Short mmCIF file of C-alpha atoms and ligand atoms in Angstrom, two decimals:
data_model
loop_
_atom_site.label_atom_id
_atom_site.label_comp_id
_atom_site.label_asym_id
_atom_site.label_seq_id
_atom_site.Cartn_x
_atom_site.Cartn_y
_atom_site.Cartn_z
CA MET A 227 0.00 0.00 0.00
CA SER A 228 1.41 3.41 -0.94
CA LYS A 229 1.00 4.88 2.56
CA ALA A 230 3.68 7.44 1.71
CA ILE A 231 1.21 9.21 -0.59
CA LEU A 232 -1.28 9.88 2.22
CA ASP A 233 1.54 10.94 4.54
CA LYS A 234 3.08 13.24 1.93
CA LYS A 235 3.18 16.82 3.19
CA ASP A 236 1.36 18.17 0.19
CA LEU A 237 -2.03 18.85 -1.22
CA LEU A 238 -3.50 15.79 -2.95
CA ILE A 239 -5.81 15.89 -5.98
CA ALA A 240 -8.38 13.13 -6.45
CA PRO A 241 -10.19 12.91 -9.82
CA SER A 242 -13.68 11.41 -9.53
CA ILE A 243 -14.41 8.84 -12.24
CA LEU A 244 -18.11 9.64 -11.98
CA ALA A 245 -17.39 12.38 -14.53
CA ALA A 246 -15.31 10.12 -16.83
CA ASP A 247 -16.45 8.72 -20.18
CA LEU A 248 -17.39 5.20 -19.07
CA SER A 249 -17.23 3.83 -22.63
CA GLN A 250 -13.44 4.09 -22.31
CA LEU A 251 -12.81 3.88 -18.60
CA GLY A 252 -9.29 2.43 -18.90
CA SER A 253 -7.94 5.31 -20.99
CA GLU A 254 -9.90 7.85 -18.95
CA ILE A 255 -8.16 6.60 -15.80
CA ALA A 256 -4.81 6.60 -17.64
CA SER A 257 -5.39 10.27 -18.51
CA VAL A 258 -5.29 11.22 -14.80
CA SER A 259 -2.16 9.24 -13.94
CA ASN A 260 -0.45 12.36 -12.53
CA ALA A 261 -3.04 12.49 -9.71
CA ASP A 262 -2.29 11.04 -6.26
CA VAL A 263 -5.69 9.51 -5.53
CA LEU A 264 -8.49 8.14 -7.73
CA HIS A 265 -11.96 8.74 -6.29
CA VAL A 266 -14.60 6.06 -6.98
CA ASP A 267 -18.16 7.12 -6.13
CA ILE A 268 -20.35 4.23 -5.03
CA MET A 269 -24.09 5.10 -5.00
CA ASP A 270 -26.90 2.72 -4.07
CA GLY A 271 -30.10 4.58 -4.96
CA HIS A 272 -31.10 4.62 -1.26
CA PHE A 273 -28.58 6.74 0.60
CA VAL A 274 -28.46 9.02 -2.43
CA PRO A 275 -30.97 9.43 -5.29
CA ASN A 276 -28.67 7.88 -7.91
CA ILE A 277 -26.95 4.57 -8.69
CA SER A 278 -23.38 4.36 -9.93
CA PHE A 279 -20.70 1.73 -9.33
CA GLY A 280 -20.11 -1.37 -7.23
CA PRO A 281 -16.99 -3.22 -6.01
CA ASN A 282 -15.97 -4.17 -9.57
CA ALA A 283 -15.35 -0.53 -10.43
CA VAL A 284 -12.88 -0.45 -7.54
CA ARG A 285 -11.13 -3.57 -8.94
CA THR A 286 -10.97 -2.09 -12.45
CA SER A 287 -9.63 1.20 -11.11
CA ARG A 288 -6.93 -0.63 -9.19
CA LYS A 289 -5.74 -2.29 -12.41
CA CYS A 290 -5.48 1.02 -14.28
CA PHE A 291 -4.16 3.44 -11.63
CA GLY A 292 -0.82 3.54 -9.79
CA GLY A 293 -1.80 5.83 -6.89
CA LEU A 294 -4.31 5.39 -4.08
CA ILE A 295 -7.88 4.24 -4.76
CA ASP A 296 -10.50 5.88 -2.54
CA ALA A 297 -13.90 4.14 -2.53
CA HIS A 298 -16.50 6.70 -1.42
CA LEU A 299 -19.43 4.63 -0.16
CA MET A 300 -22.64 6.63 -0.52
CA ILE A 301 -24.68 3.63 0.57
CA SER A 302 -27.14 2.80 3.35
CA ASN A 303 -25.98 0.11 5.77
CA PRO A 304 -22.27 0.12 4.88
CA ASP A 305 -21.90 -2.51 7.64
CA GLU A 306 -23.68 -5.06 5.40
CA LEU A 307 -21.61 -4.46 2.26
CA LEU A 308 -18.27 -3.64 3.84
CA GLU A 309 -16.67 -7.05 3.18
CA ASN A 310 -17.51 -6.83 -0.55
CA PHE A 311 -15.64 -3.55 -0.75
CA ILE A 312 -12.74 -4.76 1.38
CA GLN A 313 -12.30 -7.65 -1.06
CA ALA A 314 -12.05 -5.17 -3.94
CA LYS A 315 -8.90 -3.82 -2.21
CA PRO A 316 -9.18 -0.04 -2.24
CA ASP A 317 -6.46 1.86 -0.35
CA ILE A 318 -9.00 4.11 1.37
CA LEU A 319 -12.57 3.21 2.34
CA THR A 320 -14.81 6.20 3.02
CA PHE A 321 -18.24 5.66 4.60
CA HIS A 322 -20.87 8.16 5.74
CA ILE A 323 -21.47 8.75 9.44
CA GLU A 324 -25.21 9.21 8.67
CA ALA A 325 -25.45 5.67 7.29
CA THR A 326 -24.28 3.66 10.30
CA ASN A 327 -24.78 3.31 14.05
CA HIS A 328 -21.43 1.57 14.38
CA ALA A 329 -18.76 3.85 12.99
CA ASP A 330 -16.17 2.63 15.47
CA ARG A 331 -16.72 -1.00 14.47
CA LEU A 332 -16.45 -0.13 10.76
CA ILE A 333 -13.21 1.78 11.30
CA SER A 334 -11.68 -1.13 13.23
CA ARG A 335 -12.64 -3.64 10.53
CA ILE A 336 -11.28 -1.40 7.75
CA HIS A 337 -7.97 -1.02 9.60
CA GLU A 338 -7.81 -4.74 10.33
CA ALA A 339 -7.99 -5.27 6.54
CA GLY A 340 -4.97 -2.96 6.08
CA ILE A 341 -7.02 -0.15 4.49
CA PHE A 342 -7.09 3.54 5.43
CA ALA A 343 -10.38 4.47 7.15
CA SER A 344 -12.19 7.63 6.21
CA VAL A 345 -15.52 9.01 7.42
CA SER A 346 -17.73 11.47 5.57
CA VAL A 347 -20.38 14.04 6.51
CA ASN A 348 -23.14 15.46 4.32
CA PRO A 349 -23.63 19.24 4.13
CA ALA A 350 -26.36 19.21 6.83
CA THR A 351 -24.40 16.99 9.24
CA SER A 352 -22.28 18.66 11.91
CA VAL A 353 -18.62 17.73 12.11
CA SER A 354 -19.05 17.62 15.90
CA LEU A 355 -20.64 14.18 15.37
CA LEU A 356 -17.16 12.97 14.42
CA GLU A 357 -15.49 14.07 17.64
CA ASP A 358 -15.20 10.65 19.22
CA VAL A 359 -13.92 8.87 16.12
CA LEU A 360 -11.48 11.61 15.04
CA PRO A 361 -8.48 9.99 16.74
CA GLU A 362 -9.23 6.73 14.87
CA VAL A 363 -9.59 7.89 11.26
CA ASP A 364 -6.99 8.56 8.58
CA MET A 365 -9.20 10.98 6.67
CA VAL A 366 -12.44 12.95 6.98
CA LEU A 367 -14.44 13.70 3.83
CA ILE A 368 -16.54 16.84 3.99
CA MET A 369 -19.22 16.92 1.31
CA SER A 370 -19.46 20.36 -0.24
CA VAL A 371 -22.59 19.44 -2.25
CA ASN A 372 -25.47 17.11 -1.43
CA PRO A 373 -24.14 13.76 -2.62
CA GLY A 374 -25.62 11.94 -5.60
CA PHE A 375 -24.53 13.88 -8.66
CA GLY A 376 -21.47 15.47 -10.20
CA GLY A 377 -21.33 19.00 -11.55
CA GLN A 378 -23.17 20.72 -8.67
CA THR A 379 -22.40 24.12 -7.13
CA PHE A 380 -20.10 24.34 -4.11
CA ILE A 381 -21.94 25.15 -0.84
CA PRO A 382 -20.07 28.10 0.80
CA GLN A 383 -20.97 27.04 4.40
CA THR A 384 -18.51 24.16 3.83
CA LEU A 385 -15.66 26.56 4.62
CA ASN A 386 -16.88 27.01 8.21
CA LYS A 387 -17.21 23.25 8.60
CA ILE A 388 -13.64 22.70 7.48
CA ARG A 389 -12.40 25.35 9.94
CA LYS A 390 -14.44 23.80 12.74
CA LEU A 391 -13.03 20.37 11.93
CA ARG A 392 -9.45 21.72 11.90
CA HIS A 393 -10.15 23.26 15.31
CA LEU A 394 -11.45 19.92 16.66
CA CYS A 395 -8.38 18.16 15.27
CA GLY A 396 -6.23 20.67 17.15
CA LEU A 397 -8.08 19.99 20.40
CA TYR A 398 -7.57 16.25 20.02
CA ARG A 399 -4.04 16.69 18.67
CA VAL A 400 -4.77 14.56 15.64
CA ASN A 401 -4.05 15.25 12.01
CA PRO A 402 -6.27 13.25 9.66
CA ARG A 403 -6.36 14.25 6.02
CA ILE A 404 -9.32 16.55 5.31
CA GLU A 405 -10.88 15.89 1.92
CA VAL A 406 -13.53 18.03 0.23
CA ASP A 407 -15.87 16.70 -2.45
CA GLY A 408 -18.27 18.58 -4.73
CA GLY A 409 -18.01 21.72 -6.84
CA ILE A 410 -14.24 21.97 -6.54
CA ASP A 411 -12.58 23.95 -9.32
CA THR A 412 -9.71 26.44 -9.60
CA THR A 413 -11.90 29.12 -7.95
CA THR A 414 -13.02 27.13 -4.88
CA ALA A 415 -9.76 25.18 -4.45
CA LYS A 416 -7.83 28.00 -2.78
CA SER A 417 -10.52 28.81 -0.20
CA VAL A 418 -11.08 25.19 0.89
CA VAL A 419 -7.35 24.66 1.29
CA GLU A 420 -7.05 27.95 3.20
CA ALA A 421 -9.81 26.70 5.53
CA GLY A 422 -7.84 23.51 6.21
CA ALA A 423 -8.53 20.93 3.49
CA ASP A 424 -5.65 18.95 1.99
CA VAL A 425 -7.29 16.49 -0.40
CA LEU A 426 -9.45 17.85 -3.24
CA VAL A 427 -11.90 15.65 -5.15
CA ALA A 428 -12.85 16.95 -8.57
CA GLY A 429 -15.02 15.42 -11.29
CA LEU A 430 -16.12 17.95 -13.89
CA ALA A 431 -13.15 20.28 -13.27
CA ILE A 432 -10.84 17.48 -14.44
CA PHE A 433 -12.74 15.13 -16.78
CA GLY A 434 -14.56 18.10 -18.36
CA GLN A 435 -11.23 19.52 -19.56
CA GLU A 436 -9.38 18.50 -22.70
CA SER A 437 -6.03 18.08 -20.94
CA ARG A 438 -6.62 16.25 -17.69
CA ALA A 439 -2.93 16.45 -16.72
CA GLU A 440 -3.06 20.25 -17.00
CA ALA A 441 -6.38 20.40 -15.15
CA ILE A 442 -4.84 18.44 -12.26
CA GLU A 443 -1.79 20.69 -12.22
CA GLY A 444 -4.05 23.77 -12.37
CA LEU A 445 -6.10 22.61 -9.37
CA HIS A 446 -2.94 21.78 -7.49
CA ALA A 447 -1.46 25.21 -8.18
CA ALA A 448 -4.73 26.99 -7.28
CA GLY A 449 -5.08 24.99 -4.05
CA ARG A 450 -1.47 25.48 -3.04
CA LYS A 451 -2.04 29.22 -2.91
CA GLY A 452 -4.16 28.58 0.19
CA LEU A 453 -1.76 26.10 1.73
CA THR A 454 -0.20 27.13 5.02
CA HIS A 455 -1.02 24.25 7.36
CA LEU A 456 1.11 21.62 5.67
CA VAL A 457 4.29 23.64 5.31
C1 DX5 B 853 -21.05 13.60 -5.54
C2 DX5 B 853 -19.78 12.79 -5.61
C3 DX5 B 853 -18.61 13.56 -6.09
C4 DX5 B 853 -18.71 14.06 -7.51
C5 DX5 B 853 -17.93 15.35 -7.60
O1 DX5 B 853 -22.03 12.85 -4.93
O2 DX5 B 853 -19.46 12.26 -4.32
O3 DX5 B 853 -17.39 12.82 -5.92
O4 DX5 B 853 -18.22 13.16 -8.45
O5 DX5 B 853 -18.16 15.91 -8.85
P1 DX5 B 853 -17.83 17.44 -9.19
O6 DX5 B 853 -16.41 17.68 -8.88
O7 DX5 B 853 -18.16 17.53 -10.63
O8 DX5 B 853 -18.74 18.29 -8.31
ZN1 ZN B 854 -17.40 11.41 -3.95
#
């Protein structure tokens, strides 16, 4: 597992394959090979009003990408399907705090499988709900749109949530990665990083561009302008 990538003292960019051309997924993934993390959005039609990929998309992504694979589980009852996703061998498993009563158990099982554990909150969910699991997780994913679809507009209140989460991390003296997902482009990248984020998911802002390599570099450069907490 490329743990060094998550530990790297730098901003990480994570293209979301939800925005890729699925008729040529292999070459689409190859076009973002300069990214650190590949973000795979799993939607079940219950937790979110859309259906996307299952564990096989994680397996396919693993074959085509050299960096970390992050499986973002937007599914109800992640407890029931966790083993299926563990078997697909992502590097990071992200589940939603709203979808389970047993976050601590899920985190332990994910770690036992040798996978980074990440927990996500929807826009209307307070980050204070994460307080007691913060010391256990490798990453927190803050949704900056209501999950379910790509190409939505960034919700500005997200910036306060990121600051609040950074503050909580300071109180607990922990330093999980803070990832932001939804409506990230070269305009919003700087402000989320300034607020404390250090992993940026982007769908349309990368796969909607002709040169994906340049789009990734552009997001990285824009985000780095807000970077003070990693240097
Ligand atoms: C939304 C997904 C996102 C989505 C982001 O439910 O979790 O990962 O692909 O897409 P953009 O960057 O286009 O908002
Ligand atoms: Zn996502």
